[in-house]
PDB file of C-alpha atoms in Angstrom:
ATOM      1  CA  UNK A  30     -23.564  -2.341  17.493  1.00 37.00           C
ATOM      2  CA  UNK A  31     -20.148  -0.882  18.217  1.00 43.00           C
ATOM      3  CA  UNK A  32     -20.085   1.647  21.020  1.00 40.00           C
ATOM      4  CA  UNK A  33     -17.434   4.180  20.161  1.00 42.00           C
ATOM      5  CA  UNK A  34     -15.145   4.817  23.074  1.00 40.00           C
ATOM      6  CA  UNK A  35     -12.715   2.208  24.336  1.00 39.00           C
ATOM      7  CA  UNK A  36     -12.002  -0.397  21.658  1.00 41.00           C
ATOM      8  CA  UNK A  37      -9.252  -2.791  20.648  1.00 40.00           C
ATOM      9  CA  UNK A  38      -7.445  -2.870  17.330  1.00 42.00           C
ATOM     10  CA  UNK A  39      -5.110  -5.796  16.696  1.00 46.00           C
ATOM     11  CA  UNK A  40      -4.309  -6.271  20.395  1.00 56.00           C
ATOM     12  CA  UNK A  41      -3.729  -2.561  20.854  1.00 66.00           C
ATOM     13  CA  UNK A  42      -6.078  -0.517  23.023  1.00 70.00           C
ATOM     14  CA  UNK A  43      -7.070   2.843  21.547  1.00 68.00           C
ATOM     15  CA  UNK A  44      -9.463   5.570  22.559  1.00 71.00           C
ATOM     16  CA  UNK A  45     -11.711   6.878  19.813  1.00 70.00           C
ATOM     17  CA  UNK A  46     -12.387  10.600  19.997  1.00 71.00           C
ATOM     18  CA  UNK A  47     -14.554  12.767  17.768  1.00 74.00           C
ATOM     19  CA  UNK A  48     -15.697  10.008  15.421  1.00 77.00           C
ATOM     20  CA  UNK A  49     -17.702  11.526  12.565  1.00 79.00           C
ATOM     21  CA  UNK A  50     -20.803  10.040  10.929  1.00 76.00           C
ATOM     22  CA  UNK A  51     -21.062  10.539   7.163  1.00 71.00           C
ATOM     23  CA  UNK A  52     -24.474  10.806   5.488  1.00 68.00           C
ATOM     24  CA  UNK A  53     -24.410  12.305   1.983  1.00 66.00           C
ATOM     25  CA  UNK A  54     -22.927  15.799   2.461  1.00 70.00           C
ATOM     26  CA  UNK A  55     -23.755  15.913   6.157  1.00 72.00           C
ATOM     27  CA  UNK A  56     -21.295  15.334   8.986  1.00 74.00           C
ATOM     28  CA  UNK A  57     -22.050  14.879  12.665  1.00 76.00           C
ATOM     29  CA  UNK A  58     -20.278  13.469  15.710  1.00 77.00           C
ATOM     30  CA  UNK A  59     -21.097   9.807  16.271  1.00 74.00           C
ATOM     31  CA  UNK A  60     -21.694   8.274  19.679  1.00 75.00           C
ATOM     32  CA  UNK A  61     -22.486   4.825  18.293  1.00 76.00           C
ATOM     33  CA  UNK A  62     -22.490   3.054  14.948  1.00 73.00           C
ATOM     34  CA  UNK A  63     -24.541   0.243  13.411  1.00 74.00           C
ATOM     35  CA  UNK A  64     -23.864  -2.132  10.482  1.00 74.00           C
ATOM     36  CA  UNK A  65     -23.863  -0.134   7.268  1.00 72.00           C
ATOM     37  CA  UNK A  66     -22.881   3.162   8.887  1.00 73.00           C
ATOM     38  CA  UNK A  67     -19.839   4.982   7.564  1.00 73.00           C
ATOM     39  CA  UNK A  68     -17.761   6.788  10.149  1.00 74.00           C
ATOM     40  CA  UNK A  69     -14.484   8.660  10.111  1.00 73.00           C
ATOM     41  CA  UNK A  70     -11.998   8.210  12.950  1.00 73.00           C
ATOM     42  CA  UNK A  71      -9.293  10.883  13.218  1.00 68.00           C
ATOM     43  CA  UNK A  72      -5.884   9.313  13.768  1.00 65.00           C
ATOM     44  CA  UNK A  73      -2.226   9.981  13.087  1.00 59.00           C
ATOM     45  CA  UNK A  74      -1.171   6.870  11.236  1.00 59.00           C
ATOM     46  CA  UNK A  75      -2.350   4.462  13.954  1.00 63.00           C
ATOM     47  CA  UNK A  76      -5.098   2.907  11.818  1.00 63.00           C
ATOM     48  CA  UNK A  77      -4.784   1.263   8.437  1.00 61.00           C
ATOM     49  CA  UNK A  78      -6.882  -0.560   5.866  1.00 56.00           C
ATOM     50  CA  UNK A  79      -7.447  -4.052   7.262  1.00 58.00           C
ATOM     51  CA  UNK A  80      -7.477  -3.100  10.956  1.00 64.00           C
ATOM     52  CA  UNK A  81     -10.258  -4.725  12.953  1.00 67.00           C
ATOM     53  CA  UNK A  82     -12.130  -3.168  15.862  1.00 69.00           C
ATOM     54  CA  UNK A  83     -13.619  -5.262  18.652  1.00 70.00           C
ATOM     55  CA  UNK A  84     -14.745  -4.726  22.224  1.00 69.00           C
ATOM     56  CA  UNK A  85     -12.296  -7.385  23.361  1.00 69.00           C
ATOM     57  CA  UNK A  86     -13.598 -10.526  21.645  1.00 70.00           C
ATOM     58  CA  UNK A  87     -11.080 -13.149  20.544  1.00 69.00           C
ATOM     59  CA  UNK A  88     -11.696 -13.312  16.801  1.00 65.00           C
ATOM     60  CA  UNK A  89      -9.758 -14.555  13.805  1.00 62.00           C
ATOM     61  CA  UNK A  90     -10.178 -13.045  10.359  1.00 61.00           C
ATOM     62  CA  UNK A  91      -8.468 -13.327   6.995  1.00 60.00           C
ATOM     63  CA  UNK A  92      -6.740 -10.390   5.436  1.00 58.00           C
ATOM     64  CA  UNK A  93      -8.197  -8.023   2.880  1.00 66.00           C
ATOM     65  CA  UNK A  94      -7.019  -9.019  -0.617  1.00 70.00           C
ATOM     66  CA  UNK A  95      -4.516  -6.602  -2.097  1.00 73.00           C
ATOM     67  CA  UNK A  96      -4.241  -6.786  -5.895  1.00 80.00           C
ATOM     68  CA  UNK A  97      -1.154  -6.042  -7.942  1.00 85.00           C
ATOM     69  CA  UNK A  98      -1.635  -2.928 -10.093  1.00 87.00           C
ATOM     70  CA  UNK A  99      -1.368  -3.107 -13.862  1.00 84.00           C
ATOM     71  CA  UNK A 100      -0.566   0.584 -14.500  1.00 93.00           C
ATOM     72  CA  UNK A 101       2.751   1.762 -13.085  1.00 96.00           C
ATOM     73  CA  UNK A 102       4.382   5.192 -13.200  1.00 96.00           C
ATOM     74  CA  UNK A 103       7.323   6.848 -11.516  1.00 96.00           C
ATOM     75  CA  UNK A 104       6.564   9.845  -9.293  1.00 96.00           C
ATOM     76  CA  UNK A 105       9.068  12.656  -8.721  1.00 95.00           C
ATOM     77  CA  UNK A 106       8.842  15.908  -6.744  1.00 95.00           C
ATOM     78  CA  UNK A 107       9.378  19.100  -8.745  1.00 94.00           C
ATOM     79  CA  UNK A 108      11.748  20.144  -5.968  1.00 93.00           C
ATOM     80  CA  UNK A 109      14.389  17.390  -5.479  1.00 90.00           C
ATOM     81  CA  UNK A 110      14.865  18.542  -1.877  1.00 90.00           C
ATOM     82  CA  UNK A 111      11.326  17.310  -1.162  1.00 91.00           C
ATOM     83  CA  UNK A 112      12.129  13.697  -2.089  1.00 89.00           C
ATOM     84  CA  UNK A 113      12.128  12.507   1.524  1.00 89.00           C
ATOM     85  CA  UNK A 114       8.785  14.197   2.177  1.00 94.00           C
ATOM     86  CA  UNK A 115       7.385  12.595  -0.970  1.00 95.00           C
ATOM     87  CA  UNK A 116       8.227   9.160   0.404  1.00 93.00           C
ATOM     88  CA  UNK A 117       6.208   9.876   3.527  1.00 92.00           C
ATOM     89  CA  UNK A 118       3.287  11.201   1.473  1.00 94.00           C
ATOM     90  CA  UNK A 119       2.992   8.237  -0.904  1.00 94.00           C
ATOM     91  CA  UNK A 120       3.438   5.769   1.961  1.00 91.00           C
ATOM     92  CA  UNK A 121       0.514   7.323   3.827  1.00 89.00           C
ATOM     93  CA  UNK A 122      -1.602   7.212   0.667  1.00 89.00           C
ATOM     94  CA  UNK A 123      -0.732   3.539   0.241  1.00 88.00           C
ATOM     95  CA  UNK A 124      -1.800   2.875   3.834  1.00 83.00           C
ATOM     96  CA  UNK A 125      -5.169   4.424   2.964  1.00 81.00           C
ATOM     97  CA  UNK A 126      -5.465   1.917   0.128  1.00 80.00           C
ATOM     98  CA  UNK A 127      -5.818   4.512  -2.640  1.00 83.00           C
ATOM     99  CA  UNK A 128      -2.811   3.178  -4.581  1.00 89.00           C
ATOM    100  CA  UNK A 129       0.083   0.755  -4.410  1.00 92.00           C
ATOM    101  CA  UNK A 130       3.527   2.262  -3.963  1.00 94.00           C
ATOM    102  CA  UNK A 131       6.903   0.622  -4.372  1.00 95.00           C
ATOM    103  CA  UNK A 132      10.369   1.905  -3.462  1.00 95.00           C
ATOM    104  CA  UNK A 133      12.902   0.621  -5.964  1.00 95.00           C
ATOM    105  CA  UNK A 134      15.819  -1.378  -4.632  1.00 92.00           C
ATOM    106  CA  UNK A 135      18.298   0.655  -6.670  1.00 91.00           C
ATOM    107  CA  UNK A 136      17.994   4.421  -6.611  1.00 85.00           C
ATOM    108  CA  UNK A 137      15.137   4.465  -4.082  1.00 79.00           C
ATOM    109  CA  UNK A 138      12.698   5.883  -6.643  1.00 90.00           C
ATOM    110  CA  UNK A 139       8.982   5.661  -5.968  1.00 95.00           C
ATOM    111  CA  UNK A 140       6.749   3.709  -8.333  1.00 96.00           C
ATOM    112  CA  UNK A 141       2.999   4.184  -7.998  1.00 96.00           C
ATOM    113  CA  UNK A 142       0.566   1.554  -9.239  1.00 94.00           C
ATOM    114  CA  UNK A 143      -3.125   2.118  -9.962  1.00 92.00           C
ATOM    115  CA  UNK A 144      -5.993   0.512 -11.853  1.00 86.00           C
ATOM    116  CA  UNK A 145      -6.961   3.594 -13.890  1.00 88.00           C
ATOM    117  CA  UNK A 146      -4.851   6.409 -15.329  1.00 89.00           C
ATOM    118  CA  UNK A 147      -7.192   9.089 -13.954  1.00 91.00           C
ATOM    119  CA  UNK A 148      -5.984   8.121 -10.483  1.00 92.00           C
ATOM    120  CA  UNK A 149      -2.596   9.684 -11.225  1.00 95.00           C
ATOM    121  CA  UNK A 150      -4.235  13.104 -11.623  1.00 94.00           C
ATOM    122  CA  UNK A 151      -6.125  12.637  -8.364  1.00 93.00           C
ATOM    123  CA  UNK A 152      -2.982  11.529  -6.536  1.00 95.00           C
ATOM    124  CA  UNK A 153      -0.930  14.423  -7.891  1.00 96.00           C
ATOM    125  CA  UNK A 154      -3.563  16.865  -6.682  1.00 95.00           C
ATOM    126  CA  UNK A 155      -3.760  15.260  -3.237  1.00 94.00           C
ATOM    127  CA  UNK A 156       0.020  15.218  -2.807  1.00 95.00           C
ATOM    128  CA  UNK A 157       0.181  18.876  -3.808  1.00 95.00           C
ATOM    129  CA  UNK A 158      -2.699  20.100  -1.629  1.00 94.00           C
ATOM    130  CA  UNK A 159      -2.314  17.849   1.414  1.00 93.00           C
ATOM    131  CA  UNK A 160       1.488  17.592   1.594  1.00 95.00           C
ATOM    132  CA  UNK A 161       2.569  20.742  -0.265  1.00 95.00           C
ATOM    133  CA  UNK A 162       4.664  18.717  -2.711  1.00 96.00           C
ATOM    134  CA  UNK A 163       4.075  19.395  -6.425  1.00 96.00           C
ATOM    135  CA  UNK A 164       4.939  16.234  -8.355  1.00 96.00           C
ATOM    136  CA  UNK A 165       5.173  14.812 -11.841  1.00 95.00           C
ATOM    137  CA  UNK A 166       4.145  11.309 -12.812  1.00 96.00           C
ATOM    138  CA  UNK A 167       6.365   9.807 -15.519  1.00 94.00           C
ATOM    139  CA  UNK A 168       5.997   6.746 -17.691  1.00 92.00           C
ATOM    140  CA  UNK A 169       8.016   3.834 -16.332  1.00 91.00           C
ATOM    141  CA  UNK A 170       9.181   0.910 -18.503  1.00 92.00           C
ATOM    142  CA  UNK A 171       7.224  -1.528 -16.344  1.00 94.00           C
ATOM    143  CA  UNK A 172       4.327  -3.841 -17.100  1.00 93.00           C
ATOM    144  CA  UNK A 173       3.278  -5.184 -13.721  1.00 93.00           C
ATOM    145  CA  UNK A 174       4.326  -5.934 -10.148  1.00 95.00           C
ATOM    146  CA  UNK A 175       4.297  -9.216  -8.243  1.00 96.00           C
ATOM    147  CA  UNK A 176       4.847  -9.840  -4.535  1.00 96.00           C
ATOM    148  CA  UNK A 177       7.483 -12.465  -3.821  1.00 96.00           C
ATOM    149  CA  UNK A 178       7.098 -15.402  -1.479  1.00 95.00           C
ATOM    150  CA  UNK A 179       8.905 -18.672  -0.917  1.00 95.00           C
ATOM    151  CA  UNK A 180       8.952 -21.320   1.771  1.00 94.00           C
ATOM    152  CA  UNK A 181      12.683 -21.499   1.067  1.00 95.00           C
ATOM    153  CA  UNK A 182      14.090 -18.303   2.589  1.00 94.00           C
ATOM    154  CA  UNK A 183      17.564 -18.959   1.168  1.00 96.00           C
ATOM    155  CA  UNK A 184      16.182 -19.285  -2.349  1.00 96.00           C
ATOM    156  CA  UNK A 185      14.221 -16.052  -1.937  1.00 96.00           C
ATOM    157  CA  UNK A 186      17.370 -14.260  -0.754  1.00 96.00           C
ATOM    158  CA  UNK A 187      19.302 -15.677  -3.712  1.00 97.00           C
ATOM    159  CA  UNK A 188      16.656 -14.378  -6.106  1.00 97.00           C
ATOM    160  CA  UNK A 189      16.758 -10.918  -4.512  1.00 96.00           C
ATOM    161  CA  UNK A 190      20.564 -10.842  -4.628  1.00 96.00           C
ATOM    162  CA  UNK A 191      20.643 -11.843  -8.302  1.00 96.00           C
ATOM    163  CA  UNK A 192      17.910  -9.441  -9.462  1.00 96.00           C
ATOM    164  CA  UNK A 193      18.564  -6.147  -7.636  1.00 95.00           C
ATOM    165  CA  UNK A 194      17.508  -3.997 -10.582  1.00 94.00           C
ATOM    166  CA  UNK A 195      14.097  -5.635 -10.809  1.00 96.00           C
ATOM    167  CA  UNK A 196      13.300  -5.441  -7.111  1.00 96.00           C
ATOM    168  CA  UNK A 197      11.286  -2.977  -5.059  1.00 96.00           C
ATOM    169  CA  UNK A 198       9.638  -2.922  -1.650  1.00 96.00           C
ATOM    170  CA  UNK A 199       6.065  -1.969  -0.843  1.00 92.00           C
ATOM    171  CA  UNK A 200       4.913   0.209   2.072  1.00 88.00           C
ATOM    172  CA  UNK A 201       5.019  -2.882   4.325  1.00 87.00           C
ATOM    173  CA  UNK A 202       8.645  -3.441   3.249  1.00 91.00           C
ATOM    174  CA  UNK A 203       7.740  -6.654   1.418  1.00 93.00           C
ATOM    175  CA  UNK A 204       9.800  -7.575  -1.670  1.00 96.00           C
ATOM    176  CA  UNK A 205       8.169  -7.005  -5.049  1.00 96.00           C
ATOM    177  CA  UNK A 206       9.274  -8.047  -8.527  1.00 97.00           C
ATOM    178  CA  UNK A 207       8.788  -5.333 -11.170  1.00 96.00           C
ATOM    179  CA  UNK A 208       8.305  -6.961 -14.563  1.00 96.00           C
ATOM    180  CA  UNK A 209       9.150  -5.010 -17.714  1.00 95.00           C
ATOM    181  CA  UNK A 210       6.797  -7.086 -19.854  1.00 95.00           C
ATOM    182  CA  UNK A 211       4.918 -10.398 -19.944  1.00 94.00           C
ATOM    183  CA  UNK A 212       7.988 -12.311 -21.153  1.00 97.00           C
ATOM    184  CA  UNK A 213      10.118 -10.914 -18.317  1.00 97.00           C
ATOM    185  CA  UNK A 214       7.598 -12.153 -15.752  1.00 96.00           C
ATOM    186  CA  UNK A 215       7.115 -15.560 -17.390  1.00 97.00           C
ATOM    187  CA  UNK A 216      10.874 -16.095 -17.669  1.00 97.00           C
ATOM    188  CA  UNK A 217      11.315 -15.340 -13.961  1.00 97.00           C
ATOM    189  CA  UNK A 218       8.506 -17.750 -13.060  1.00 97.00           C
ATOM    190  CA  UNK A 219      10.060 -20.548 -15.113  1.00 97.00           C
ATOM    191  CA  UNK A 220      13.641 -19.865 -13.971  1.00 97.00           C
ATOM    192  CA  UNK A 221      12.770 -19.720 -10.270  1.00 97.00           C
ATOM    193  CA  UNK A 222      10.211 -22.495  -9.625  1.00 97.00           C
ATOM    194  CA  UNK A 223      10.587 -22.242  -5.838  1.00 96.00           C
ATOM    195  CA  UNK A 224       9.544 -18.570  -5.865  1.00 97.00           C
ATOM    196  CA  UNK A 225       5.890 -17.527  -5.916  1.00 96.00           C
ATOM    197  CA  UNK A 226       5.087 -14.383  -7.904  1.00 97.00           C
ATOM    198  CA  UNK A 227       1.846 -13.292  -6.292  1.00 95.00           C
ATOM    199  CA  UNK A 228      -0.743 -11.147  -8.054  1.00 93.00           C
ATOM    200  CA  UNK A 229      -2.855 -11.045  -4.891  1.00 89.00           C
ATOM    201  CA  UNK A 230      -1.767 -10.995  -1.270  1.00 83.00           C
ATOM    202  CA  UNK A 231      -3.680 -10.726   1.963  1.00 73.00           C
ATOM    203  CA  UNK A 232      -3.282  -7.354   3.627  1.00 63.00           C
ATOM    204  CA  UNK A 233      -3.502  -7.366   7.391  1.00 53.00           C
ATOM    205  CA  UNK A 234      -3.749  -4.311   9.616  1.00 50.00           C
TER     206      UNK A 234
END
């Protein structure tokens, strides 16, 4: 049982106020929660997917797996002056875990990755209604995304410097390789053996 009140999240003390219990269409304030309960905790960007709540115990957990999306599209605001606001909107959606978003290294465009095309319609509607930013999703000449990792930091920097047009950064500011097709990805893997092109990474809160 987790008593809602004073809890810890990743070594940061937070007070939980007005937690809501969800049961079908019903909503009610929750004083306590048990395994299997679904609750909503109002916050302003302090909590993210992967955050862990405890009452002070010293625990160690692995991260939640984050999978590379296979459907990628570019998102643009109908009003170019709302581009900065769009960045904030898609970043917050990525923190919720509803999609993967990548900011391109050149041009600072936003690429959104999902597992099903219907998600683009849902995202467009949410961005319009929740952030007041009408957007268009456009086909991007991209096949997949891969997070980059290497134990050799100099080699990773060299790869990034030599491939600026194929690079992006996710909402955690981690480097991502955007592959145009299967050959593009395979060629990069073979050319840079000291670089890992990760399809799955652990996401920590």
